[in-house]
GROMACS .gro file of N, CA and C in nm:
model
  309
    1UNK      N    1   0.085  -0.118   0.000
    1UNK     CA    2   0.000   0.000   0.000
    1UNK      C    3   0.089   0.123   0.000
    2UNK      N    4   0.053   0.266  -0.060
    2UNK     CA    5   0.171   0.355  -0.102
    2UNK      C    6   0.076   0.424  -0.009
    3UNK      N    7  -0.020   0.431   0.042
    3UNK     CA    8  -0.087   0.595   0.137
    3UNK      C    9  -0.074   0.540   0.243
    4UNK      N   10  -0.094   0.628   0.320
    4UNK     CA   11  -0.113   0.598   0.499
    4UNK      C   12  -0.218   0.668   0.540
    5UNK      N   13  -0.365   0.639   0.559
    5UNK     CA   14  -0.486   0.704   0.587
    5UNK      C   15  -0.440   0.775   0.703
    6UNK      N   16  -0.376   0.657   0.787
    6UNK     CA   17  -0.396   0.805   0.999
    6UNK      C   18  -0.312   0.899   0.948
    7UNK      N   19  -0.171   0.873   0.877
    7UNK     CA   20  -0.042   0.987   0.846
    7UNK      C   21  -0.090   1.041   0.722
    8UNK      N   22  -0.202   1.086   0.629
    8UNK     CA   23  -0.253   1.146   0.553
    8UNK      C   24  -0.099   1.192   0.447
    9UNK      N   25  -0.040   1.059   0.395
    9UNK     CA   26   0.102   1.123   0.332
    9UNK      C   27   0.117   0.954   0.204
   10UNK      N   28   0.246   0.980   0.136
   10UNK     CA   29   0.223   0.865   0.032
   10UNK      C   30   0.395   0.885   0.021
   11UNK      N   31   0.389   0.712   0.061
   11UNK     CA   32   0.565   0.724   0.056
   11UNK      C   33   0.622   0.688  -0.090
   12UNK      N   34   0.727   0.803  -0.118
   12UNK     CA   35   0.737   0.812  -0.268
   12UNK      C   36   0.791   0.667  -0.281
   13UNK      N   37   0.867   0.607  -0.259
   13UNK     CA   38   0.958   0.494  -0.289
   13UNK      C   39   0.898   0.376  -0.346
   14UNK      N   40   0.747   0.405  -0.322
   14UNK     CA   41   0.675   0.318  -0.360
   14UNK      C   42   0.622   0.310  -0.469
   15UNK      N   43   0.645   0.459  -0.556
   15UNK     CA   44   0.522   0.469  -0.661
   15UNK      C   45   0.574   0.393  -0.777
   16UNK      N   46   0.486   0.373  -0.863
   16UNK     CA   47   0.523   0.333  -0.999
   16UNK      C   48   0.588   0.425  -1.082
   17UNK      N   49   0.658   0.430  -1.173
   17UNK     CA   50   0.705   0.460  -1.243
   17UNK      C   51   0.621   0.563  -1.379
   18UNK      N   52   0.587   0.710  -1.373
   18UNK     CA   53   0.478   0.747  -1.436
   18UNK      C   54   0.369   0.791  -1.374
   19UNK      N   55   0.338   0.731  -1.206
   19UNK     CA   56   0.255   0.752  -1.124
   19UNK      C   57   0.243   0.938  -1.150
   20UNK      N   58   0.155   0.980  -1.105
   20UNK     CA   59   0.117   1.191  -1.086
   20UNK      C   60   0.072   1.226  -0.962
   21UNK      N   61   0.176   1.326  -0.881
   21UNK     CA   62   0.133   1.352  -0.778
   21UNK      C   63   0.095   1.475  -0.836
   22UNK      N   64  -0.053   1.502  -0.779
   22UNK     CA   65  -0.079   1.660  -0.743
   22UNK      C   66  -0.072   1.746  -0.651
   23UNK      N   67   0.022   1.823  -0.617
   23UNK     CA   68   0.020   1.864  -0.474
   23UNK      C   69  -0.013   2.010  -0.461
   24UNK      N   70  -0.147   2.043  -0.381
   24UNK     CA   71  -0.113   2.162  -0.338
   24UNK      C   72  -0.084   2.250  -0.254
   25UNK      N   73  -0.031   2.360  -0.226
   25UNK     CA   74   0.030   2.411  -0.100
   25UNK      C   75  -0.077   2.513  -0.122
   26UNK      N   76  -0.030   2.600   0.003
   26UNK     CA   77  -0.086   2.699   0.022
   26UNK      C   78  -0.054   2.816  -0.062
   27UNK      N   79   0.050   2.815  -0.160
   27UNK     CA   80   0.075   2.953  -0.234
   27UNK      C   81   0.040   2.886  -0.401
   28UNK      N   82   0.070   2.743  -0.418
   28UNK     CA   83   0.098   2.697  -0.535
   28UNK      C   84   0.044   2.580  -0.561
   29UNK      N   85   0.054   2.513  -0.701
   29UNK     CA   86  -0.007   2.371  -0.769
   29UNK      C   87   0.114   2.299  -0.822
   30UNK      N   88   0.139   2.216  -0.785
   30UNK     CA   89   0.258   2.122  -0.813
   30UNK      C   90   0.203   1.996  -0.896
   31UNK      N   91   0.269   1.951  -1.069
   31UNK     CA   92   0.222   1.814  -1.086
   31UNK      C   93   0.377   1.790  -1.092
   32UNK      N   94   0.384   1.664  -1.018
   32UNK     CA   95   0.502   1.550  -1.015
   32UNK      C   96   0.487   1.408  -1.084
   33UNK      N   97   0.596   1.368  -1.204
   33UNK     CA   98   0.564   1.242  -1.247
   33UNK      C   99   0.657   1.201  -1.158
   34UNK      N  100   0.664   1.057  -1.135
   34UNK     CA  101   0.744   0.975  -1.122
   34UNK      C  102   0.834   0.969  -1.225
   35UNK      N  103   0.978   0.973  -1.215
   35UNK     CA  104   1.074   0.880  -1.324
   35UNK      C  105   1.115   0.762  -1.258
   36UNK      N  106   1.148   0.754  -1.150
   36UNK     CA  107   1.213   0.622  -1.121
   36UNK      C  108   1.337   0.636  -0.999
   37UNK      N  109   1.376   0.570  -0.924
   37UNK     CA  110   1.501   0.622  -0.847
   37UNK      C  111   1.551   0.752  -0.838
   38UNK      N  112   1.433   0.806  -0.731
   38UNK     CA  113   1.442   0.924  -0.664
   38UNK      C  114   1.465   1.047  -0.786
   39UNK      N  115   1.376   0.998  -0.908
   39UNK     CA  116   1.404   1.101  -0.986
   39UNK      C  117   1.250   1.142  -1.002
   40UNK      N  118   1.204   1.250  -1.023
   40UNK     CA  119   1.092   1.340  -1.019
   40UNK      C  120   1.048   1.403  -1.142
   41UNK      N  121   0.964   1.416  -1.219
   41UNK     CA  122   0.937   1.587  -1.305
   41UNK      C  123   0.896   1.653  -1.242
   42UNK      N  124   0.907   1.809  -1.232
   42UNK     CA  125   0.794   1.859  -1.135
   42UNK      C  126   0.773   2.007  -1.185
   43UNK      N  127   0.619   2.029  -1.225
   43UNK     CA  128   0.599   2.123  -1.301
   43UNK      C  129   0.478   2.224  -1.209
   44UNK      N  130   0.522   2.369  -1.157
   44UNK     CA  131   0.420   2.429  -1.098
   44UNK      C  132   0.482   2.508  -1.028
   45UNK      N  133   0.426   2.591  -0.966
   45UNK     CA  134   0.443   2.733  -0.861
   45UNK      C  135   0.555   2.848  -0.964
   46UNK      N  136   0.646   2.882  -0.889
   46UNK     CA  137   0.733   2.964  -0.883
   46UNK      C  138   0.852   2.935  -0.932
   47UNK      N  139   0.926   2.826  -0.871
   47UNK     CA  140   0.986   2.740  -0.877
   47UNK      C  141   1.023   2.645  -1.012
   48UNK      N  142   0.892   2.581  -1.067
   48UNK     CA  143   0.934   2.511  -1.178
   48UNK      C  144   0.816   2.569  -1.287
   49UNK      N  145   0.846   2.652  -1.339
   49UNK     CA  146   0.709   2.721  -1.480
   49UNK      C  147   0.725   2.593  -1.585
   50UNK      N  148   0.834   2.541  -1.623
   50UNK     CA  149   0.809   2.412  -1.688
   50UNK      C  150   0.901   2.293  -1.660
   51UNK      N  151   0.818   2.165  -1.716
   51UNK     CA  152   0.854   2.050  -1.663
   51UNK      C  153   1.054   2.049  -1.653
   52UNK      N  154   1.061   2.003  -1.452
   52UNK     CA  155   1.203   2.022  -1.469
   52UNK      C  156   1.269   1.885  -1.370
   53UNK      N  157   1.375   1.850  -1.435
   53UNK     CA  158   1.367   1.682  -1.349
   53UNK      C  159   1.447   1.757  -1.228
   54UNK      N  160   1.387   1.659  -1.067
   54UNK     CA  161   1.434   1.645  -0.959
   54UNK      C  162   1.416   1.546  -0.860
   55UNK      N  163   1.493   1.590  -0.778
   55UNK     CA  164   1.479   1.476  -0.640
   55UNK      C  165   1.408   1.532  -0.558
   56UNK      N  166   1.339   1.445  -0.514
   56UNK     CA  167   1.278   1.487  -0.382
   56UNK      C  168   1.338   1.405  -0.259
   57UNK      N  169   1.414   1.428  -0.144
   57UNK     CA  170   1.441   1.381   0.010
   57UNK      C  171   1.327   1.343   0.076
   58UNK      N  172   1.230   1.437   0.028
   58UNK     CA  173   1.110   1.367   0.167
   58UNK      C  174   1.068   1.542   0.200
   59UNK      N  175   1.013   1.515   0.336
   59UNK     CA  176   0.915   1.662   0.327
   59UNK      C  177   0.972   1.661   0.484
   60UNK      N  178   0.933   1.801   0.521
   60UNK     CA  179   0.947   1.863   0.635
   60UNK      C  180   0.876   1.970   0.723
   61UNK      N  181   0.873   1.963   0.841
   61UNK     CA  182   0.732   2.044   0.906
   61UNK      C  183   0.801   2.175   0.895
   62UNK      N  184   0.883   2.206   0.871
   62UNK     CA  185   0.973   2.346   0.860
   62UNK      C  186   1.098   2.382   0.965
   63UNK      N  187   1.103   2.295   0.984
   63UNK     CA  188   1.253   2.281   1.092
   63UNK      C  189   1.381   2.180   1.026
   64UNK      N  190   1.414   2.140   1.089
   64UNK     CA  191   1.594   2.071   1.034
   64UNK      C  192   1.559   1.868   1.025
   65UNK      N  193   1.439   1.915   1.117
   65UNK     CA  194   1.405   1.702   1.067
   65UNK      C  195   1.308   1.708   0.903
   66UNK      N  196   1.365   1.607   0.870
   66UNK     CA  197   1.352   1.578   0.719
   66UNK      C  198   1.227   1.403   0.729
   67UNK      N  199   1.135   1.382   0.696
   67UNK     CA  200   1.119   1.269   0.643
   67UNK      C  201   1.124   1.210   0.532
   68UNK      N  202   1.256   1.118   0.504
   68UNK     CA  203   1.266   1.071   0.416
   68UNK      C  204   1.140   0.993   0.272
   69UNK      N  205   1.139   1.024   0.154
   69UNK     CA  206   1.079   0.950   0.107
   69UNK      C  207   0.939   0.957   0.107
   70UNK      N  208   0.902   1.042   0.144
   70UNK     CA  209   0.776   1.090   0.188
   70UNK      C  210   0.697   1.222   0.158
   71UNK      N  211   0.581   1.221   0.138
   71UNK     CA  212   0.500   1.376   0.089
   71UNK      C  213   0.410   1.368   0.202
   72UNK      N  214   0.343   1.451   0.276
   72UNK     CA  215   0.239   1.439   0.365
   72UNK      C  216   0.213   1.554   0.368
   73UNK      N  217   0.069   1.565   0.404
   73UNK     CA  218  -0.048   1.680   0.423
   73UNK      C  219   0.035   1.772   0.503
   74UNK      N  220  -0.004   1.888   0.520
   74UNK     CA  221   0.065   1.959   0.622
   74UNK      C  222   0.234   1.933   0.641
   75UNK      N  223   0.309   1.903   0.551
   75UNK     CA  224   0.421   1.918   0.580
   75UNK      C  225   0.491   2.012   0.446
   76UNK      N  226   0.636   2.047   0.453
   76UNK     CA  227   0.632   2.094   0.323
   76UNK      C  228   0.747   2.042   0.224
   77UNK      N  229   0.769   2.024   0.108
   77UNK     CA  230   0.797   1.944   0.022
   77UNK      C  231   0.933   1.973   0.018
   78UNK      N  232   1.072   1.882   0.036
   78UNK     CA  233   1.192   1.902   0.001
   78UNK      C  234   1.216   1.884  -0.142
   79UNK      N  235   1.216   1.966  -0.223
   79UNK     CA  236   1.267   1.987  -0.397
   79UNK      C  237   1.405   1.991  -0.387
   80UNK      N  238   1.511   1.943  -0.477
   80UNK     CA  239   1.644   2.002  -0.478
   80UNK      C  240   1.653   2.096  -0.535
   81UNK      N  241   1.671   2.216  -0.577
   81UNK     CA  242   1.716   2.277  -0.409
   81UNK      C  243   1.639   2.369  -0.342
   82UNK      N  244   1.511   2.318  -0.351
   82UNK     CA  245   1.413   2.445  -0.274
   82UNK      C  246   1.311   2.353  -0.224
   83UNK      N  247   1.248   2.460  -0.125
   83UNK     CA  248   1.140   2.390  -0.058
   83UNK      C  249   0.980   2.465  -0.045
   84UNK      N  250   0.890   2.358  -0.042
   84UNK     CA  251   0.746   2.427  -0.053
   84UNK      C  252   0.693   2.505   0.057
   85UNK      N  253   0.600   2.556   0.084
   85UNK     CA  254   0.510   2.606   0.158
   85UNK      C  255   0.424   2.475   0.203
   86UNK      N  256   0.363   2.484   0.352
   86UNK     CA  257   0.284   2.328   0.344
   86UNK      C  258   0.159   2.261   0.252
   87UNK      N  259   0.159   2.208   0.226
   87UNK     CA  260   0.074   2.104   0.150
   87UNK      C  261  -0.072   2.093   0.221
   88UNK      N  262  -0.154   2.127   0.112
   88UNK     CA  263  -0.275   2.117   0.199
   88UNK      C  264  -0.370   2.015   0.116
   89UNK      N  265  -0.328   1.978   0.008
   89UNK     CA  266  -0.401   1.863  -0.034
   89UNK      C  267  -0.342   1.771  -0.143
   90UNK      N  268  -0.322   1.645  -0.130
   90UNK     CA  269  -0.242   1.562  -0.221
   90UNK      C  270  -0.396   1.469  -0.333
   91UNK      N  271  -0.301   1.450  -0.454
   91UNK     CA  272  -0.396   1.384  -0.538
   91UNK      C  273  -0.333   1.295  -0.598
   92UNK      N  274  -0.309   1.134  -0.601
   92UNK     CA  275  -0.218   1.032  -0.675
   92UNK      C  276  -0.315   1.005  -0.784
   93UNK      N  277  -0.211   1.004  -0.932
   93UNK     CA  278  -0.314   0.939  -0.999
   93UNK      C  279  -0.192   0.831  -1.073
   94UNK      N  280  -0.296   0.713  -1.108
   94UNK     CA  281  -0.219   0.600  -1.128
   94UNK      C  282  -0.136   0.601  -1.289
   95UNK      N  283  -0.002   0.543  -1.361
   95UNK     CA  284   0.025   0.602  -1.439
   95UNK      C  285  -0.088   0.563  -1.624
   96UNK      N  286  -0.152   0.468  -1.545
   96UNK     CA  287  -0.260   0.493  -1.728
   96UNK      C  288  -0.349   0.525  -1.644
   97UNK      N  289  -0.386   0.610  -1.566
   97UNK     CA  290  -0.506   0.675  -1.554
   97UNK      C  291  -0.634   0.623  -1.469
   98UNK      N  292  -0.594   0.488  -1.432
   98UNK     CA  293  -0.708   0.390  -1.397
   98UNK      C  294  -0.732   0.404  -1.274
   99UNK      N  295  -0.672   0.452  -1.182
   99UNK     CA  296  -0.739   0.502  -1.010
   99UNK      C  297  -0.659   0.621  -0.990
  100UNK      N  298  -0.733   0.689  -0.899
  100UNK     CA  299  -0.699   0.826  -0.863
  100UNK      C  300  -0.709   0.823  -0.700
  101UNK      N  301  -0.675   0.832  -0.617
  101UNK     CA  302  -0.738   0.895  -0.497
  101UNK      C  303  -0.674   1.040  -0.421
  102UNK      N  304  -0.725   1.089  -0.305
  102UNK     CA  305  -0.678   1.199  -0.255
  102UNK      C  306  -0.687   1.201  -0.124
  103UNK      N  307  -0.618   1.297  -0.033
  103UNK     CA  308  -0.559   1.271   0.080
  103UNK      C  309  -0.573   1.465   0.088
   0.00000   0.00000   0.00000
């Protein structure tokens, strides 16, 4: 299973390959493909105006602890080399399109 209903978050390590995160924060709209081994597209806000490959570490409540591997509600997104505003609503969609859910 890639979500965690009580931790309202989706651990990247898991996704498929192609998988789409939608993420949004509080200032911005983020879409993320999957590439594969910690590699990312990620197209939205300020930050990326068009599709630009990265890593993501994991997310953070805004202090110096990091969770690895991880996106969650209310936390905010480690990009290399920048970071989001918190996340107030996530959307996975599967990579042909066939389930969607949201968090």
């Amino acid at each position: 299973m890639i979500k965690d209903q009580e931790k309202r978050g989706i651990e990247l390590n898991k996704l498929a390959v192609g998988t789409v995160i939608e993420a949004k924060t509080m200032n911005s709209l983020y879409r993320i493909r999957v590439l594969g081994g910690n590699r990312f597209e990620a197209k939205g806000g300020a930050y990326f105006p068009e599709p630009t490959e990265v890593s993501i570490p994991g997310s953070t409540w805004g202090g110096s602890m990091l969770k690895m591997n991880w996106v969650g509600v209310g936390m905010c997104i480690e990009f290399n080399p920048c970071t989001t505003t918190a996340v107030q609503t996530l959307k996975v969609i599967a990579p042909d399109g066939s389930w969607e859910y949201e968090l």
